[in-house]
Amino acid sequence: MIKVAFLGLGVMGFPMAGHLSRSGYEVTVYNRHAEKAMAWLDTYKGISAPTPKEAVKDADVVFACVGDDDDLRQVTLGESGAFSGMKAGAVFIDHTTVSAKVSRELASVAAQQGLEFLDAPVSGGQQGAEKGALTVMVGGNDKVFHRIEPIIAHYAREVTLMGPVGNGQLTKMVNQICAVGVIQGLAEGLHFAKVSGLDPEKVIGVISKGAAQSWQMDNRYKTMLAGEYEHGFAVDWMRKDLEIILNEASRNGAQLPVTELVEHFYADVQKMGGQRWDSSSLLARLEALSEKN
Amino acid sequence: MIKVAFLGLGVMGFPMAGHLSRSGYEVTVYNRHAEKAMAWLDTYKGISAPTPKEAVKDADVVFACVGDDDDLRQVTLGESGAFSGMKAGAVFIDHTTVSAKVSRELASVAAQQGLEFLDAPVSGGQQGAEKGALTVMVGGNDKVFHRIEPIIAHYAREVTLMGPVGNGQLTKMVNQICAVGVIQGLAEGLHFAKVSGLDPEKVIGVISKGAAQSWQMDNRYKTMLAGEYEHGFAVDWMRKDLEIILNEASRNGAQLPVTELVEHFYADVQKMGGQRWDSSSLLARLEALSEKN
């Protein structure tokens, strides 16, 4: 029986750990705020531990899905962190979206301690996590990857090894770069349609099969037009991802003018009170600007 | 037997007029450079005329697909223009992508002369025109629309009335606004993937089913990665469309920061010699900038 530990029971980690429990693994969970761990134990079979170090002590595989670089350092290297408790040869899989830099740092520390490390950010959102249909982009050793792939498959539709540690994160960054261009373009298009007096629903009906089509258009235009943003991928998280991306670009020399601009736009949305709004709320910013003029 | 005239035999008009001929209409064609009209007559059944005025004199319906606002004014209102030759009650259908302003001007002149006018820009590109699978966005009177819809259907997959004259053009503008956001985002994503040392093909394989997906990603990433831009929708035409859009936005107050930025990027591509490159060539600009640094 494979024993696993899951660190971080947010909107993503909660159902992901749940899929592992339902698939028959012995799961020990840890969450910074213990109430979430209690709620998880009310729903799923498993045990909880008061610190990462205690959660991981018997685990063959340890999963983490926390907030950002600092949270990840805390849960791995901090006092009572996971790395000080893991047994030799155990595998640490990080599902958090963080910098490629911290992934490589942690992989290096893990190697020194006889541990394996994979970076494995996900896409597909809360719904993907709940349905067990995430896309997982993995960086790390291929032998380790092939060993843990069937475990991750319990909550993923697609698990792909993208190269050495850090490449999972870099792949997720490409995803976000493409997405923000799409979202801002769609927001500008819908905004233009509205101020021009067009019927935006009808416009989307006409243009959504051609060269302007996107997943965002298909899945977000209705809520954007309705000004409904209480769902999906929060602006705070998108902005965090964009900061990571722009830091990486300043290291590797990539030219990302629109990504950089849209990062500022998300800062504006935060100032409007939209921290928890879906990332499609860039339209709300354009509308606010338009009203001011 | 319905008699039609087709003015402008470019990459779009040539096959569109061809579909009308093959569908049994009596077609008279006019092209500024007569060689194109000769080539058309070599391929299709019909006759040609030396001026728009002569081309339209017996026509029940007149189609135009020319270059820009000035070309359209010339072919309608210029010396030997179509409006001076059309019979009362005939319908003028403009397939050119032009400003909503010129569409409304021409509709007004047409009305004074007892003519009907519809603006009807298309999307779907040369391939769509050749296959008879264009999307046509129409502005104008709904009775006239219903009369000519079956004729347009010979080269269109979808023909939609979007409201009064000008609304066809405004709808096409929304299409272009959404598309340029998508293209620039995709270009930044692929550029970032390459400079990060990722396998961009593999990255697209992973991210192309989720929130970053787009028609451009599905249909253009391969040629973008190969640096092949000798196809598709030319940068010169996209820039013309964006100028029309930004003029319209300065009138209606729409906020289009990324559209405006990308208009400058296309100007850069033109300076690189990419006037005829596909609009996906924004990646070439990022790569050139990256090499300079």
Coordinates of C-alpha atoms in Angstrom, one line a residue:
Chain A
M1 CA 0.0 0.0 0.0
I2 CA 1.5 3.3 -1.1
K3 CA 1.4 6.0 1.6
V4 CA 1.0 9.6 0.5
A5 CA 0.9 12.9 2.2
F6 CA -0.9 16.0 0.8
L7 CA 0.2 19.5 2.0
G8 CA -2.3 22.3 1.3
L9 CA -6.1 21.8 1.1
G10 CA -7.2 24.9 -0.9
V11 CA -9.7 24.8 -3.6
M12 CA -7.4 22.7 -5.7
G13 CA -5.6 20.5 -3.1
F14 CA -8.8 19.6 -1.2
P15 CA -10.4 17.6 -4.1
M16 CA -7.0 16.4 -5.4
A17 CA -6.2 14.8 -2.1
G18 CA -9.8 13.5 -2.0
H19 CA -9.3 11.6 -5.4
L20 CA -6.2 10.0 -3.9
S21 CA -8.1 8.9 -0.8
R22 CA -11.0 7.5 -2.9
S23 CA -8.5 5.7 -5.1
G24 CA -7.3 3.7 -2.1
Y25 CA -4.1 5.4 -1.0
E26 CA -3.4 6.0 2.7
V27 CA -3.5 9.7 2.8
T28 CA -2.2 12.0 5.5
V29 CA -3.2 15.6 5.0
Y30 CA -1.7 18.9 6.4
N31 CA -3.2 22.4 6.1
R32 CA -1.9 25.6 7.6
H33 CA -5.4 26.3 9.0
A34 CA -6.5 23.1 10.8
E35 CA -10.2 23.6 10.1
K36 CA -9.7 22.8 6.5
A37 CA -8.1 19.5 7.4
M38 CA -11.0 18.7 9.7
A39 CA -13.4 19.5 6.9
W40 CA -11.4 17.2 4.6
L41 CA -11.6 14.4 7.1
D42 CA -15.3 14.8 7.3
T43 CA -15.5 14.1 3.6
Y44 CA -12.7 11.6 2.9
K45 CA -10.9 8.8 4.6
G46 CA -7.4 9.6 5.9
I47 CA -5.6 11.2 8.8
S48 CA -4.3 14.6 9.5
A49 CA -1.0 15.9 11.0
P50 CA -0.2 19.2 12.7
T51 CA 3.0 19.9 10.7
P52 CA 4.3 19.0 7.3
K53 CA 7.2 17.2 8.9
E54 CA 4.8 14.9 10.8
A55 CA 2.5 14.5 7.8
V56 CA 5.3 13.1 5.5
K57 CA 7.2 10.8 7.9
D58 CA 5.9 7.5 6.4
A59 CA 5.0 8.8 3.0
D60 CA 6.4 7.3 -0.3
V61 CA 5.1 10.3 -2.2
V62 CA 4.4 13.8 -0.9
F63 CA 2.2 16.3 -2.8
A64 CA 2.0 20.0 -2.2
C65 CA -0.4 22.6 -3.5
V66 CA 0.1 25.8 -1.6
G67 CA 0.1 29.5 -2.5
D68 CA 3.4 30.9 -3.8
D69 CA 7.2 30.7 -3.6
D70 CA 7.3 31.7 0.1
D71 CA 4.6 29.3 1.1
L72 CA 6.4 26.5 -0.7
R73 CA 9.7 27.3 0.9
Q74 CA 7.9 27.3 4.3
V75 CA 6.3 23.9 3.8
T76 CA 9.5 22.3 2.6
L77 CA 12.4 24.0 4.2
G78 CA 10.8 25.9 7.2
E79 CA 10.7 24.7 10.7
S80 CA 8.9 21.4 10.8
G81 CA 9.0 21.5 7.0
A82 CA 8.5 18.4 4.9
F83 CA 12.1 17.9 3.7
S84 CA 13.3 17.4 7.3
G85 CA 10.8 14.5 7.8
M86 CA 10.7 12.6 4.5
K87 CA 12.3 9.2 4.3
A88 CA 15.2 8.6 1.9
G89 CA 14.0 8.0 -1.7
A90 CA 10.6 9.5 -1.2
V91 CA 9.3 11.8 -3.9
F92 CA 8.1 15.4 -3.5
I93 CA 5.6 16.6 -6.1
D94 CA 4.9 20.3 -6.2
H95 CA 1.6 21.3 -7.8
T96 CA 1.9 24.9 -6.8
T97 CA 2.4 27.5 -9.6
V98 CA 5.7 29.0 -8.5
S99 CA 8.9 30.3 -10.2
A100 CA 11.2 27.9 -12.1
K101 CA 13.9 29.2 -9.8
V102 CA 12.4 28.0 -6.6
S103 CA 11.6 24.6 -8.2
R104 CA 15.3 24.2 -9.2
E105 CA 16.5 25.3 -5.7
L106 CA 14.2 22.9 -4.0
A107 CA 15.2 20.1 -6.4
S108 CA 18.8 20.7 -5.5
V109 CA 18.2 20.6 -1.8
A110 CA 16.1 17.5 -2.2
A111 CA 18.9 15.7 -4.1
Q112 CA 21.3 16.5 -1.3
Q113 CA 19.0 14.9 1.1
G114 CA 18.4 11.8 -1.0
L115 CA 14.9 12.9 -2.0
E116 CA 13.3 13.2 -5.4
F117 CA 11.6 16.4 -6.6
L118 CA 9.2 17.1 -9.5
D119 CA 7.6 20.4 -10.3
A120 CA 4.1 19.8 -11.6
P121 CA 1.9 22.8 -11.9
V122 CA -1.7 22.2 -13.1
S123 CA -4.3 23.8 -15.3
G124 CA -8.0 23.2 -15.4
G125 CA -9.1 25.1 -12.3
Q126 CA -11.2 24.1 -9.4
Q127 CA -13.7 22.3 -11.7
G128 CA -10.8 20.3 -13.2
A129 CA -9.6 19.4 -9.8
E130 CA -13.0 18.3 -8.6
K131 CA -13.7 16.2 -11.7
G132 CA -10.2 14.7 -11.7
A133 CA -9.6 16.2 -15.1
L134 CA -6.5 18.5 -14.6
T135 CA -3.7 19.0 -17.0
V136 CA -0.4 18.4 -15.3
M137 CA 2.9 19.8 -16.6
V138 CA 5.9 18.1 -15.1
G139 CA 9.6 18.8 -14.8
G140 CA 12.1 16.3 -13.5
N141 CA 13.7 13.0 -13.8
D142 CA 11.9 10.7 -16.3
K143 CA 12.3 7.5 -14.2
V144 CA 10.7 9.2 -11.2
F145 CA 8.1 10.7 -13.5
H146 CA 7.0 7.3 -14.9
R147 CA 6.7 5.9 -11.3
I148 CA 4.4 8.7 -10.1
E149 CA 2.5 9.3 -13.3
P150 CA -0.2 6.6 -12.5
I151 CA -0.8 8.2 -9.1
I152 CA -1.3 11.7 -10.5
A153 CA -3.6 10.2 -13.2
H154 CA -6.2 9.8 -10.4
Y155 CA -7.0 13.5 -10.7
A156 CA -5.6 14.4 -14.1
R157 CA -6.7 14.0 -17.7
E158 CA -3.3 14.6 -19.0
V159 CA 0.2 14.3 -17.4
T160 CA 3.2 15.3 -19.5
L161 CA 6.9 15.4 -18.8
M162 CA 8.2 18.6 -20.2
G163 CA 12.0 18.1 -19.4
P164 CA 14.1 18.8 -16.4
V165 CA 12.9 20.4 -13.1
G166 CA 11.5 23.9 -13.8
N167 CA 10.1 23.0 -17.2
G168 CA 6.7 22.2 -15.7
Q169 CA 6.6 25.7 -14.4
L170 CA 7.8 27.2 -17.6
T171 CA 5.1 25.4 -19.6
K172 CA 2.4 26.7 -17.2
M173 CA 3.9 30.2 -17.8
V174 CA 3.4 29.8 -21.6
N175 CA -0.2 28.8 -20.9
Q176 CA -0.8 32.0 -18.9
I177 CA 0.9 34.3 -21.4
C178 CA -1.3 32.9 -24.2
A179 CA -4.4 33.2 -22.0
V180 CA -4.0 36.8 -21.0
G181 CA -3.5 38.0 -24.6
V182 CA -6.7 36.1 -25.4
I183 CA -8.6 37.5 -22.5
Q184 CA -7.6 41.2 -23.0
G185 CA -8.4 40.9 -26.8
L186 CA -11.8 39.4 -26.0
A187 CA -12.4 42.1 -23.4
E188 CA -11.6 44.8 -25.9
G189 CA -13.7 43.2 -28.6
L190 CA -16.8 42.9 -26.3
H191 CA -16.3 46.4 -25.0
F192 CA -16.1 47.8 -28.5
A193 CA -19.2 45.8 -29.5
K194 CA -21.2 47.3 -26.6
V195 CA -20.1 50.9 -27.1
S196 CA -20.8 50.5 -30.8
G197 CA -24.4 49.5 -30.1
L198 CA -24.1 46.0 -31.5
D199 CA -25.8 43.0 -29.9
P200 CA -22.7 41.4 -28.4
E201 CA -24.3 37.9 -28.1
K202 CA -25.1 38.0 -31.8
V203 CA -21.6 39.2 -32.6
I204 CA -20.1 36.3 -30.7
G205 CA -22.4 33.9 -32.5
V206 CA -21.0 35.1 -35.8
I207 CA -17.3 35.4 -35.0
S208 CA -16.8 32.4 -32.7
K209 CA -16.2 29.9 -35.5
G210 CA -13.3 31.7 -37.2
A211 CA -9.9 33.2 -36.7
A212 CA -11.0 35.1 -33.5
Q213 CA -12.3 32.0 -31.7
S214 CA -10.8 31.0 -28.3
W215 CA -11.7 28.9 -25.3
Q216 CA -12.2 32.1 -23.4
M217 CA -14.7 33.3 -26.0
D218 CA -16.6 30.0 -25.9
N219 CA -16.6 29.8 -22.1
R220 CA -16.5 33.3 -20.7
Y221 CA -18.3 35.7 -23.0
K222 CA -21.7 35.2 -21.3
T223 CA -20.4 35.9 -17.8
M224 CA -18.3 38.8 -19.1
L225 CA -21.3 40.4 -20.7
A226 CA -23.3 39.9 -17.5
G227 CA -20.6 41.3 -15.4
E228 CA -20.5 38.1 -13.4
Y229 CA -17.0 37.4 -12.1
E230 CA -17.6 35.4 -8.9
H231 CA -16.1 32.2 -10.2
G232 CA -13.1 30.8 -12.1
F233 CA -9.4 31.8 -11.7
A234 CA -8.9 34.8 -9.3
V235 CA -7.3 38.0 -10.4
D236 CA -4.9 37.8 -7.3
W237 CA -3.6 34.4 -8.6
M238 CA -3.3 35.6 -12.2
R239 CA -1.3 38.6 -11.1
K240 CA 1.0 36.4 -9.0
D241 CA 1.5 34.2 -12.0
L242 CA 2.3 37.2 -14.2
E243 CA 4.8 38.5 -11.7
I244 CA 6.6 35.2 -11.8
I245 CA 6.5 35.2 -15.6
L246 CA 7.9 38.8 -15.9
N247 CA 10.7 37.9 -13.5
E248 CA 11.5 34.9 -15.6
A249 CA 11.4 37.0 -18.8
S250 CA 13.8 39.5 -17.3
R251 CA 16.2 36.6 -16.8
N252 CA 15.8 34.9 -20.1
G253 CA 15.3 38.0 -22.3
A254 CA 11.9 37.1 -23.6
Q255 CA 9.9 40.1 -25.1
L256 CA 6.4 40.1 -23.5
P257 CA 5.0 43.6 -24.1
V258 CA 1.3 42.7 -23.9
T259 CA 1.8 40.3 -20.9
E260 CA 3.5 43.2 -19.1
L261 CA 0.7 45.6 -19.9
V262 CA -2.0 43.2 -18.8
E263 CA -0.2 42.7 -15.5
H264 CA -0.8 46.4 -14.8
F265 CA -4.4 46.0 -15.9
Y266 CA -4.9 43.2 -13.3
A267 CA -3.3 45.6 -10.7
D268 CA -6.1 48.1 -11.7
V269 CA -8.8 45.4 -11.2
Q270 CA -7.4 44.6 -7.7
K271 CA -7.7 48.3 -6.9
M272 CA -11.3 48.2 -8.1
G273 CA -11.9 45.5 -5.4
G274 CA -11.7 42.6 -7.9
Q275 CA -9.1 40.6 -6.1
R276 CA -11.3 37.4 -6.1
W277 CA -12.9 38.1 -9.5
D278 CA -12.3 35.8 -12.4
S279 CA -9.4 36.7 -14.7
S280 CA -12.0 37.5 -17.4
S281 CA -12.8 40.7 -15.4
L282 CA -10.5 42.8 -17.6
L283 CA -13.7 43.9 -19.3
A284 CA -14.8 45.5 -16.1
R285 CA -11.7 47.7 -16.1
L286 CA -12.3 48.9 -19.7
E287 CA -15.9 49.7 -18.8
A288 CA -14.9 51.7 -15.8
L289 CA -12.4 53.7 -17.9
S290 CA -14.9 54.3 -20.6
E291 CA -17.5 55.6 -18.0
K292 CA -14.9 58.1 -16.6
N293 CA -14.3 59.7 -20.1
Chain B
M1 CA -32.6 35.3 -64.6
I2 CA -31.0 37.6 -62.0
K3 CA -28.2 39.7 -63.5
V4 CA -25.3 40.6 -61.2
A5 CA -22.1 42.6 -61.5
F6 CA -19.0 42.0 -59.5
L7 CA -16.5 44.9 -59.0
G8 CA -13.0 43.9 -57.8
L9 CA -11.4 40.5 -58.6
G10 CA -8.7 40.2 -56.0
V11 CA -7.9 37.1 -54.0
M12 CA -11.4 37.3 -52.5
G13 CA -13.5 38.7 -55.3
F14 CA -12.2 36.4 -58.0
P15 CA -13.5 33.2 -56.5
M16 CA -16.6 34.9 -55.0
A17 CA -17.7 36.1 -58.5
G18 CA -16.8 32.6 -59.7
H19 CA -19.2 31.0 -57.4
L20 CA -22.0 33.3 -58.7
S21 CA -21.2 32.4 -62.3
R22 CA -21.2 28.6 -61.5
S23 CA -24.5 29.0 -59.7
G24 CA -26.1 30.2 -62.9
Y25 CA -26.2 34.0 -62.6
E26 CA -25.4 36.2 -65.5
V27 CA -22.2 37.9 -64.2
T28 CA -20.5 41.0 -65.5
V29 CA -17.1 41.6 -63.9
Y30 CA -15.0 44.7 -63.6
N31 CA -11.4 45.0 -62.3
R32 CA -9.2 48.1 -62.2
H33 CA -6.4 46.1 -64.0
A34 CA -8.1 44.4 -66.9
E35 CA -5.7 41.4 -67.0
K36 CA -7.4 40.0 -63.9
A37 CA -10.8 40.3 -65.6
M38 CA -9.3 38.4 -68.6
A39 CA -8.0 35.7 -66.3
W40 CA -11.4 35.5 -64.7
L41 CA -13.1 35.1 -68.1
D42 CA -10.7 32.3 -68.9
T43 CA -12.0 30.4 -65.8
Y44 CA -15.6 31.3 -65.6
K45 CA -18.6 32.1 -67.8
G46 CA -19.5 35.8 -67.9
I47 CA -18.6 39.1 -69.5
S48 CA -16.4 42.0 -68.5
A49 CA -16.8 45.7 -68.7
P50 CA -14.2 48.5 -68.9
T51 CA -15.8 50.7 -66.1
P52 CA -18.0 50.1 -63.0
K53 CA -20.7 52.2 -64.6
E54 CA -20.9 49.9 -67.7
A55 CA -20.6 46.8 -65.6
V56 CA -23.6 47.5 -63.5
K57 CA -26.1 48.9 -66.0
D58 CA -28.3 45.9 -66.3
A59 CA -27.6 44.4 -62.9
D60 CA -30.2 43.6 -60.2
V61 CA -27.5 43.2 -57.7
V62 CA -24.0 44.7 -57.6
F63 CA -21.2 43.3 -55.5
A64 CA -17.9 45.0 -54.6
C65 CA -14.8 43.7 -53.0
V66 CA -12.0 46.3 -53.4
G67 CA -9.2 47.5 -51.2
D68 CA -10.2 50.3 -48.8
D69 CA -12.4 53.4 -48.2
D70 CA -10.8 55.3 -51.1
D71 CA -11.1 52.4 -53.6
L72 CA -14.7 52.0 -52.6
R73 CA -15.5 55.7 -53.0
Q74 CA -13.8 55.6 -56.4
V75 CA -15.8 52.5 -57.6
T76 CA -19.1 53.9 -56.4
L77 CA -19.0 57.7 -56.7
G78 CA -16.0 58.3 -58.9
E79 CA -16.1 59.1 -62.6
S80 CA -17.8 56.1 -64.3
G81 CA -18.6 54.8 -60.8
A82 CA -21.3 52.2 -60.2
F83 CA -23.9 54.6 -58.6
S84 CA -24.2 56.6 -61.8
G85 CA -25.0 53.5 -63.8
M86 CA -27.2 51.4 -61.6
K87 CA -30.9 51.0 -62.4
A88 CA -33.5 52.1 -59.8
G89 CA -34.2 49.6 -57.1
A90 CA -30.9 47.7 -57.7
V91 CA -28.9 46.6 -54.6
F92 CA -25.3 47.4 -53.9
I93 CA -23.5 44.9 -51.6
D94 CA -20.1 46.0 -50.3
H95 CA -17.9 43.1 -49.2
T96 CA -14.8 45.3 -48.6
T97 CA -13.7 45.8 -45.1
V98 CA -14.0 49.6 -44.7
S99 CA -15.0 52.1 -42.1
A100 CA -18.6 52.2 -40.8
K101 CA -18.5 55.9 -41.7
V102 CA -18.0 55.3 -45.4
S103 CA -20.7 52.6 -45.4
R104 CA -23.2 55.0 -43.9
E105 CA -22.2 57.8 -46.3
L106 CA -22.6 55.5 -49.3
A107 CA -25.9 54.1 -48.0
S108 CA -27.2 57.7 -47.8
V109 CA -26.1 58.6 -51.3
A110 CA -27.6 55.3 -52.6
A111 CA -31.0 56.1 -50.9
Q112 CA -31.1 59.5 -52.5
Q113 CA -30.6 57.8 -55.9
G114 CA -33.2 55.1 -55.3
L115 CA -30.7 52.4 -54.7
E116 CA -30.3 49.9 -51.9
F117 CA -27.0 49.5 -50.0
L118 CA -25.8 46.8 -47.6
D119 CA -22.4 46.7 -46.0
A120 CA -21.2 43.0 -45.8
P121 CA -17.6 42.4 -44.9
V122 CA -16.5 38.8 -44.8
S123 CA -14.2 36.6 -42.8
G124 CA -12.7 33.3 -43.7
G125 CA -9.9 34.5 -45.9
Q126 CA -8.9 33.4 -49.4
Q127 CA -9.5 29.7 -48.6
G128 CA -13.0 30.5 -47.3
A129 CA -13.7 32.4 -50.5
E130 CA -12.5 29.6 -52.7
K131 CA -14.5 27.0 -50.8
G132 CA -17.6 29.1 -50.7
A133 CA -17.5 29.0 -46.9
L134 CA -17.2 32.7 -45.9
T135 CA -18.8 34.3 -42.9
V136 CA -20.7 37.4 -44.0
M137 CA -21.6 40.1 -41.5
V138 CA -24.3 42.4 -43.0
G139 CA -25.7 45.8 -42.1
G140 CA -28.8 47.3 -43.7
N141 CA -32.5 47.0 -44.3
D142 CA -33.9 43.6 -43.4
K143 CA -36.2 43.2 -46.4
V144 CA -33.3 43.8 -48.8
F145 CA -31.2 41.4 -46.7
H146 CA -33.7 38.6 -47.0
R147 CA -33.9 39.1 -50.7
I148 CA -30.1 38.9 -51.3
E149 CA -29.2 36.4 -48.6
P150 CA -29.8 33.3 -50.9
I151 CA -27.4 34.9 -53.5
I152 CA -24.6 35.5 -51.0
A153 CA -25.1 32.0 -49.7
H154 CA -23.5 30.7 -52.8
Y155 CA -20.1 31.6 -51.4
A156 CA -20.9 31.8 -47.6
R157 CA -21.3 29.3 -44.8
E158 CA -23.0 31.9 -42.7
V159 CA -24.8 35.2 -43.5
T160 CA -26.1 37.3 -40.6
L161 CA -27.9 40.6 -40.5
M162 CA -26.3 42.6 -37.6
G163 CA -28.5 45.7 -37.7
P164 CA -28.5 48.9 -39.7
V165 CA -25.9 49.9 -42.3
G166 CA -22.4 50.0 -40.7
N167 CA -23.1 47.2 -38.3
G168 CA -21.6 44.6 -40.6
Q169 CA -18.3 46.6 -40.5
L170 CA -18.5 47.1 -36.7
T171 CA -18.9 43.3 -36.3
K172 CA -15.9 42.6 -38.5
M173 CA -14.0 45.1 -36.3
V174 CA -14.8 43.1 -33.2
N175 CA -13.5 40.0 -34.9
Q176 CA -10.2 41.7 -35.7
I177 CA -9.8 43.1 -32.2
C178 CA -10.3 39.7 -30.6
A179 CA -7.9 38.1 -33.2
V180 CA -5.0 40.5 -32.6
G181 CA -5.1 39.9 -28.9
V182 CA -5.0 36.2 -29.5
I183 CA -2.2 36.4 -32.0
Q184 CA 0.0 38.7 -29.9
G185 CA -0.5 36.5 -26.8
L186 CA 0.3 33.4 -28.8
A187 CA 3.4 35.0 -30.3
E188 CA 4.6 36.0 -26.8
G189 CA 3.9 32.5 -25.5
L190 CA 5.7 30.7 -28.3
H191 CA 8.6 33.2 -28.0
F192 CA 8.9 32.6 -24.3
A193 CA 8.8 28.8 -24.8
K194 CA 11.6 29.0 -27.3
V195 CA 13.9 31.3 -25.2
S196 CA 13.2 29.1 -22.2
G197 CA 14.5 26.0 -24.0
L198 CA 11.1 24.3 -24.0
D199 CA 10.0 22.1 -26.9
P200 CA 7.3 24.5 -28.2
E201 CA 5.4 21.7 -30.1
K202 CA 5.1 19.7 -26.9
V203 CA 4.0 22.8 -25.0
I204 CA 1.2 23.5 -27.5
G205 CA 0.2 19.8 -27.3
V206 CA -0.3 20.2 -23.5
I207 CA -1.9 23.7 -23.4
S208 CA -4.1 23.6 -26.5
K209 CA -7.1 22.0 -24.8
G210 CA -7.5 24.4 -22.0
A211 CA -8.0 28.1 -21.1
A212 CA -5.2 29.2 -23.5
Q213 CA -6.7 27.5 -26.6
S214 CA -7.6 29.5 -29.7
W215 CA -8.2 29.1 -33.4
Q216 CA -4.9 30.8 -34.0
M217 CA -3.1 28.3 -31.7
D218 CA -4.7 25.4 -33.5
N219 CA -4.1 26.7 -37.0
R220 CA -1.0 28.9 -36.9
Y221 CA 1.5 27.6 -34.3
K222 CA 3.3 25.3 -36.7
T223 CA 3.9 27.9 -39.4
M224 CA 4.8 30.4 -36.7
L225 CA 7.4 28.1 -35.2
A226 CA 8.7 27.4 -38.7
G227 CA 8.9 31.1 -39.5
E228 CA 6.6 30.5 -42.5
Y229 CA 4.4 33.6 -43.2
E230 CA 3.8 33.4 -47.0
H231 CA 0.1 32.7 -46.6
G232 CA -3.0 33.8 -44.9
F233 CA -4.1 37.3 -44.0
A234 CA -1.5 39.9 -45.0
V235 CA 0.0 42.4 -42.4
D236 CA -0.8 45.3 -44.7
W237 CA -4.5 44.4 -44.6
M238 CA -4.5 43.8 -40.9
R239 CA -2.9 47.2 -40.3
K240 CA -5.5 48.8 -42.6
D241 CA -8.3 47.2 -40.5
L242 CA -6.7 48.3 -37.3
E243 CA -6.4 51.9 -38.4
I244 CA -10.1 51.8 -39.3
I245 CA -10.9 50.3 -35.8
L246 CA -8.8 52.8 -33.9
N247 CA -10.5 55.7 -35.8
E248 CA -13.9 54.2 -34.9
A249 CA -12.7 53.9 -31.3
S250 CA -11.7 57.5 -31.1
R251 CA -15.2 58.4 -32.2
N252 CA -17.1 56.0 -29.9
G253 CA -14.8 56.2 -26.9
A254 CA -13.9 52.4 -26.8
Q255 CA -10.8 51.6 -24.8
L256 CA -8.5 49.4 -26.9
P257 CA -5.0 49.6 -25.4
V258 CA -3.7 46.2 -26.7
T259 CA -5.3 46.7 -30.1
E260 CA -3.5 50.1 -30.3
L261 CA -0.2 48.6 -29.2
V262 CA -0.4 45.7 -31.7
E263 CA -1.2 48.2 -34.5
H264 CA 2.3 49.6 -33.8
F265 CA 3.8 46.1 -33.8
Y266 CA 2.3 45.5 -37.3
A267 CA 4.0 48.8 -38.4
D268 CA 7.3 47.3 -37.2
V269 CA 6.6 44.1 -39.2
Q270 CA 6.0 46.2 -42.3
K271 CA 9.4 47.9 -41.7
M272 CA 11.0 44.4 -41.5
G273 CA 9.7 43.8 -45.0
G274 CA 6.7 41.7 -43.9
Q275 CA 3.9 43.6 -45.7
R276 CA 2.6 40.5 -47.3
W277 CA 3.3 38.1 -44.4
D278 CA 0.5 36.5 -42.5
S279 CA -0.8 38.4 -39.5
S280 CA 0.7 35.7 -37.3
S281 CA 4.1 37.1 -38.1
L282 CA 4.1 39.1 -34.8
L283 CA 6.4 36.4 -33.5
A284 CA 9.0 37.4 -36.1
R285 CA 9.0 40.9 -34.5
L286 CA 9.6 39.5 -31.0
E287 CA 12.4 37.3 -32.2
A288 CA 14.1 40.2 -34.0
L289 CA 13.9 42.3 -30.8
S290 CA 15.2 39.5 -28.7
E291 CA 18.2 39.0 -31.0
K292 CA 19.1 42.7 -30.8
N293 CA 19.3 42.6 -27.0

